[in-house]
C-alpha positions in Angstrom: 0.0 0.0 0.0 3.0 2.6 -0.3 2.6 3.1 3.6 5.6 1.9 6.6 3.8 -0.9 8.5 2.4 0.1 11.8 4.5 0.7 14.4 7.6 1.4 12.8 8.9 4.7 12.8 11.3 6.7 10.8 12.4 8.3 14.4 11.6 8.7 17.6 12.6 12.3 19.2 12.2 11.1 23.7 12.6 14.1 26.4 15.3 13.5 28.5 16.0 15.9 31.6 14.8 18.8 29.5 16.5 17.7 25.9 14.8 16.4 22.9 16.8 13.2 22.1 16.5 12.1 18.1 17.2 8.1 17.8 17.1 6.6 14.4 16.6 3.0 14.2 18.9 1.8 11.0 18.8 -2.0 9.6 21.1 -3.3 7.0 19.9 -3.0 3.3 18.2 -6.2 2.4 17.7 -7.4 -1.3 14.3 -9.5 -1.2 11.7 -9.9 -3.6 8.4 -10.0 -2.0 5.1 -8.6 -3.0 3.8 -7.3 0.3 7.0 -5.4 1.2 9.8 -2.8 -0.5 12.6 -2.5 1.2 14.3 1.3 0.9 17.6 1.9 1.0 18.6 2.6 4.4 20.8 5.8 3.3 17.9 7.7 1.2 15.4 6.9 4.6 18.5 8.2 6.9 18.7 11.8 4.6 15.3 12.0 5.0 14.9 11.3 8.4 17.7 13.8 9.3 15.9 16.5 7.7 12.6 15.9 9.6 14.6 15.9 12.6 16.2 18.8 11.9 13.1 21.0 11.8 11.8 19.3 14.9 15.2 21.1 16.7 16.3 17.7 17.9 19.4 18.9 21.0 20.8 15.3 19.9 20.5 12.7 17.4 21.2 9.0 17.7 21.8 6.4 15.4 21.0 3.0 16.3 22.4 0.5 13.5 22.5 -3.4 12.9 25.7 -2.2 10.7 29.5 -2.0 12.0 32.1 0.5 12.2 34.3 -1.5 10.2 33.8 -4.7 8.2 35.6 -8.0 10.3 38.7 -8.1 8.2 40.1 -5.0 6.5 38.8 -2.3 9.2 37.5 -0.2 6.8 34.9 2.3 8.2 31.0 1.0 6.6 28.2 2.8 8.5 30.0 6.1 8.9 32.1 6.0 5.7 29.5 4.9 3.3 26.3 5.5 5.5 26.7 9.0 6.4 29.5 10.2 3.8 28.4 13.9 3.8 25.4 13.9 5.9 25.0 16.5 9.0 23.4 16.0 12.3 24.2 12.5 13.7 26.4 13.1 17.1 26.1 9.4 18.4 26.3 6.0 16.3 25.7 2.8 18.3 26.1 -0.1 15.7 27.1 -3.8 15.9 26.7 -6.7 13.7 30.4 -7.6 13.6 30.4 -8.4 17.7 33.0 -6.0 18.2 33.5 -3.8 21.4 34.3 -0.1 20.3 34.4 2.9 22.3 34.7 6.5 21.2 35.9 5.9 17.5 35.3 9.0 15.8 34.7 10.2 11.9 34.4 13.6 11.7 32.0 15.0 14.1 30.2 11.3 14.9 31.1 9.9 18.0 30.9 5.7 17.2 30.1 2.8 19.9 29.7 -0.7 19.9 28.7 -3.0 22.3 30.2 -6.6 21.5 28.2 -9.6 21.5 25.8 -11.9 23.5 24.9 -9.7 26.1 28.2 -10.1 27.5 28.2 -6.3 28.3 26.9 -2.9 27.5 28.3 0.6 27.0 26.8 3.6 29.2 27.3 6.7 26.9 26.9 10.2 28.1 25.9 13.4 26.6 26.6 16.4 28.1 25.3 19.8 27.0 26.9 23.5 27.8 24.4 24.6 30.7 24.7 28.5 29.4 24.4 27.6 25.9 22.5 24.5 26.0 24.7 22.9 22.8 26.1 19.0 23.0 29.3 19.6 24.2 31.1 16.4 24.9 30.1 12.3 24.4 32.0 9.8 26.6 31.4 6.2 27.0 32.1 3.2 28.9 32.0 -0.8 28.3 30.9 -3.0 31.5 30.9 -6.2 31.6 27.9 -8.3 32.8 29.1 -11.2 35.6 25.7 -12.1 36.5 27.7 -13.1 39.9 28.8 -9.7 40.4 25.7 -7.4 39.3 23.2 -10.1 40.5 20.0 -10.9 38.2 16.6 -8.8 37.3 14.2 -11.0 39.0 11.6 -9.6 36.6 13.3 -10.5 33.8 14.4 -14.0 35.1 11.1 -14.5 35.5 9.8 -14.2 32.5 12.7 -15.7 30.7 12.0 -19.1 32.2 7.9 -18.4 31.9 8.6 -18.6 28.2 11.7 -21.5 28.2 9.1 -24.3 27.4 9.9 -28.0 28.1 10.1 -28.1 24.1 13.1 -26.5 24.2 14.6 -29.0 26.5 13.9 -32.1 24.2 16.8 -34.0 23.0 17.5 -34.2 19.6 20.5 -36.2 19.3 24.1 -36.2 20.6 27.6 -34.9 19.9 30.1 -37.3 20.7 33.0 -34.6 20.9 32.8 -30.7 20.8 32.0 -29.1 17.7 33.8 -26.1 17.5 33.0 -22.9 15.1 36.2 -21.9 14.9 39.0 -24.4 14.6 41.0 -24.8 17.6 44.6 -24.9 15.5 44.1 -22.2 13.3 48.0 -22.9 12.0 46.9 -26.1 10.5 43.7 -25.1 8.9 41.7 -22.4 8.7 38.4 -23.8 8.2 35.5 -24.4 11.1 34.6 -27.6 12.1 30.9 -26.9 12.8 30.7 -24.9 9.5 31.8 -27.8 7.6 29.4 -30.1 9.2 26.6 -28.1 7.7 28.6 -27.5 4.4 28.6 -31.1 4.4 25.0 -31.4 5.3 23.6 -29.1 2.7 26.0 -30.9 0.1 24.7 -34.2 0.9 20.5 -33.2 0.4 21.4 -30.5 -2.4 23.9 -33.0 -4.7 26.0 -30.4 -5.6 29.2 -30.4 -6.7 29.8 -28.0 -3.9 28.2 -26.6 -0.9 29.3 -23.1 0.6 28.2 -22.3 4.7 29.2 -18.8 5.6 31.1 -19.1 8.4 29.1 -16.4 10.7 25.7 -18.5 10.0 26.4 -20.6 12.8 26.3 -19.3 15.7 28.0 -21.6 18.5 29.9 -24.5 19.6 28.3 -27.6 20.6 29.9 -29.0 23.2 29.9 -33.0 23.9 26.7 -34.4 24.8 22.8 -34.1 24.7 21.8 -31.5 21.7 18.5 -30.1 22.6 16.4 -27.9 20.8 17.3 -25.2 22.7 21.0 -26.0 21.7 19.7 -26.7 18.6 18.7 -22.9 17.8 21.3 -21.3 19.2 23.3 -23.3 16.9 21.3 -22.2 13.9 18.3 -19.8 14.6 17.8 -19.0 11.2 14.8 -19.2 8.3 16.9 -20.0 5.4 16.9 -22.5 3.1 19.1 -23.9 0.3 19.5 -22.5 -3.0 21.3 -24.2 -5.6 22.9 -22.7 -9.2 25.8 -24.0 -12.1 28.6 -21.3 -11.7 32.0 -21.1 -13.6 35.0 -22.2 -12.0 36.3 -18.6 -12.9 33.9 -17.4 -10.2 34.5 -19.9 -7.6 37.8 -19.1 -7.5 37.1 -15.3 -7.1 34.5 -15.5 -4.3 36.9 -18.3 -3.0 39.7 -15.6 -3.1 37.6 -12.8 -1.9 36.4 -14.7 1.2 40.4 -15.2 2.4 41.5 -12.8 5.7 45.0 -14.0 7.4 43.8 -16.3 9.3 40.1 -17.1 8.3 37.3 -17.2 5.7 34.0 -15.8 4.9 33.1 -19.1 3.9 33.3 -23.0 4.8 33.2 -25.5 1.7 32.5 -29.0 1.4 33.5 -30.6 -2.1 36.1 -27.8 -2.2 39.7 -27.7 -0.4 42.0 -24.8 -1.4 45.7 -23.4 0.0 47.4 -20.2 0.0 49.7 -17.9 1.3 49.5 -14.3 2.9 51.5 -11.7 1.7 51.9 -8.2 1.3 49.0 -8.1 3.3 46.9 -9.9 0.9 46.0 -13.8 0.2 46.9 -15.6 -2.5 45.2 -19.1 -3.1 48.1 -21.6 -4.4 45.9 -24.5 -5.1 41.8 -25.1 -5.0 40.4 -28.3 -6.1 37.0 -29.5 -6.7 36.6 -33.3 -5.1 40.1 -33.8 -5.4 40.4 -32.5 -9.5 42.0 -29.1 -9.7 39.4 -26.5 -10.5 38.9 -25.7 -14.2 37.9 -21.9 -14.6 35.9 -22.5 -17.6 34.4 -25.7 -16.7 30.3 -25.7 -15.1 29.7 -26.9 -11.6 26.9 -26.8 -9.5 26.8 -24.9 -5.7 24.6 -25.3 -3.3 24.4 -21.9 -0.6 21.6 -20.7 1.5 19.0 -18.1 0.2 20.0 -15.3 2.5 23.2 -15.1 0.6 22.6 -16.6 -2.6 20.2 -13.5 -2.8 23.6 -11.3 -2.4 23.2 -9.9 1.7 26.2 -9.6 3.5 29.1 -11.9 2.6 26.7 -13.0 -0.1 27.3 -9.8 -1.9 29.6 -11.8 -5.3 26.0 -14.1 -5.4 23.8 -10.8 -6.2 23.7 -10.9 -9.8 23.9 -14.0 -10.8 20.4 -15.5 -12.5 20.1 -18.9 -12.4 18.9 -19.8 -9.2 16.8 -22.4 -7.9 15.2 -23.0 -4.4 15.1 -26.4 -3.2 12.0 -26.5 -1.5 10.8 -24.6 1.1 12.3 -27.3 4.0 14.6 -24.9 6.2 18.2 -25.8 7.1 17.6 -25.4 10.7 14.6 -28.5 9.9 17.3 -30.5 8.2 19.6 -30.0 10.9 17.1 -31.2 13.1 16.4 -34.2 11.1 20.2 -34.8 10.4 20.7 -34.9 14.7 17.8 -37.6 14.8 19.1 -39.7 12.0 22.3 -40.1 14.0 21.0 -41.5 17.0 25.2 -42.7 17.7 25.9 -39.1 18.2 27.3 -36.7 15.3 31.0 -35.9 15.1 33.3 -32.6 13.8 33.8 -32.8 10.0 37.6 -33.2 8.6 38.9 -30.1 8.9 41.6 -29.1 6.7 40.1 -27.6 3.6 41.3 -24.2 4.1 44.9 -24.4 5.0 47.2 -21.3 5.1 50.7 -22.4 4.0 53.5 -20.5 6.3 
């Protein structure tokens, strides 16, 4: 209908001790096709928003992102280089998405914070304004660090967190017979994640691809030895996305393959793919890639297997947005299969081979 769904506003503008406070709620830009909903581009709404604000007289303004200061592995400034490249009025950025902790980086006149990951602590900012002039004179801010043991709990809160737990949660799946780590724990033999290969694996094995691509930051945390239970289970992989399959080049395996390279880690986890290379002059250089033990032939066909969220070209995704031949398979989610590959195994499930991204020293 051309209108913002209810209850979502462009900005809020709060009174605090006799100040009108602007915040601006910012998501990353999603490409999605949908009939119901459009997104904008989170820059044109920002401009827009800004200028609204601006005639309201907002004393502050705010700007609450899901984007990051600077992307995981080159530190390059995103939200305030690109975001706000020559836009006015934003004093205070608070961002995330790349579980950082950031205090009082600055671009320009923006004062940036970020607050790290899983609640493990929060950052009190202050504002204080001239009291004869009544202008923003100076931001500070602080990280602390939540020990449960040490602050205590919010009752309230606690409360309500196990009202809503659920025995469902708590049913057992299946079993890990070892601990599956996200990262690998000897990161100077190989670089790629033993949970992220499992579900490279996985998604291989119901796709029958050539290839199967996880990206690393889709799942979400270790599962340590024992009972996996739903709970477990969605913390692991709390996402809607399902598996898209496509015939790509060799050419352009090798490129996202190369793009995806940091020192020591990768956008991506493979299965049906093992490559090498080196680091230097600050860059990575892949030495060798093969394709089920073949070396990979640029001009040659293969099929890949990758979920929807970045086959559709969001976030590391990006090298997926234009490509056209795309086909969903099915509507079954990978957190489903997941769930099905835990109760197929009733032995336990083990860490996948790790070794398919090795850095050569």
């Amino acid at each position: 209908g051309g209108k913002r769904p209810a209850g979502v506003l462009p900005y809020k503008i709060y009174e605090v001790n006799g100040k009108k406070i602007a915040v601006i709620g910012l998501g990353q830009d999603i490409r999605a096709a949908t009939q119901k909903v459009k997104f904008t581009k989170g820059r044109k709404e920002l401009k827009k928003a800004l200028k609204e604000i601006k005639k309201n007289g907002a004393d502050a303004v705010v700007l609450l992102a899901h984007l990051p200061f600077a992307d995981n592995e080159h530190q390059k400034p995103v939200i305030l280089g690109n975001i706000t490249k020559k836009l006015s009025g934003i004093n205070l950025a608070l961002g995330g998405h790349t579980h950082k902790v950031i205090q009082g980086a600055k671009i320009g006149d923006i004062y940036y914070v970020e607050s790290g990951t899983e609640l493990r602590g929060v950052s009190r900012v202050a504002l204080k304004f001239n009291d004869e002039t009544g202008k923003l004179e100076n931001i500070t801010s602080q990280y602390i660090e939540l020990d449960a043991d040490k602050t205590g709990r919010d009752e309230a809160v606690k409360a309500y967190a196990q009202n809503i737990a659920g025995a469902a949660l708590e049913t057992v799946l299946g079993q890990a017979k070892e601990d599956i780590k996200k990262l690998n724990p000897n990161p100077k033999e190989a670089v790629d994640s033993p949970l992220g290969n499992l579900f490279a694996d996985m998604i291989r094995n119901i796709a029958k691809t050539d290839i199967a691509m996880q990206n690393t930051g889709g799942v979400r945390r270790d599962i340590p030895a024992g009972p996996v239970t739903q709970r477990l289970a969605a913390e692991v992989f709390p996402f809607p996305n399902t598996i898209v399959t496509m015939r790509v080049n060799g050419a352009f395996i090798r490129k996202t393959a190369q793009d995806s390279l940091a020192e020591q880690s990768s956008l991506f986890q493979y299965s049906g793919l093992a490559l090498r290379y080196k680091y230097e002059d600050g860059k990575p250089v892949i030495t060798q890639i093969k394709i089920q033990g073949r070396d990979l032939d640029d001009k040659k066909m293969y099929t890949l297997a990758i979920n929807d969220y970045n086959a559709a070209g969001n976030s590391e995704g990006y090298m997926f947005k234009n490509l056209k031949n795309k086909t969903p398979l099915g509507s079954k989610g990978i957190a489903q299969y997941f769930t099905e590959y835990l109760q197929a195994n009733p032995g336990g499930i083990y860490a996948a081979q790790t070794g398919r991204i090795v850095r050569e020293y």
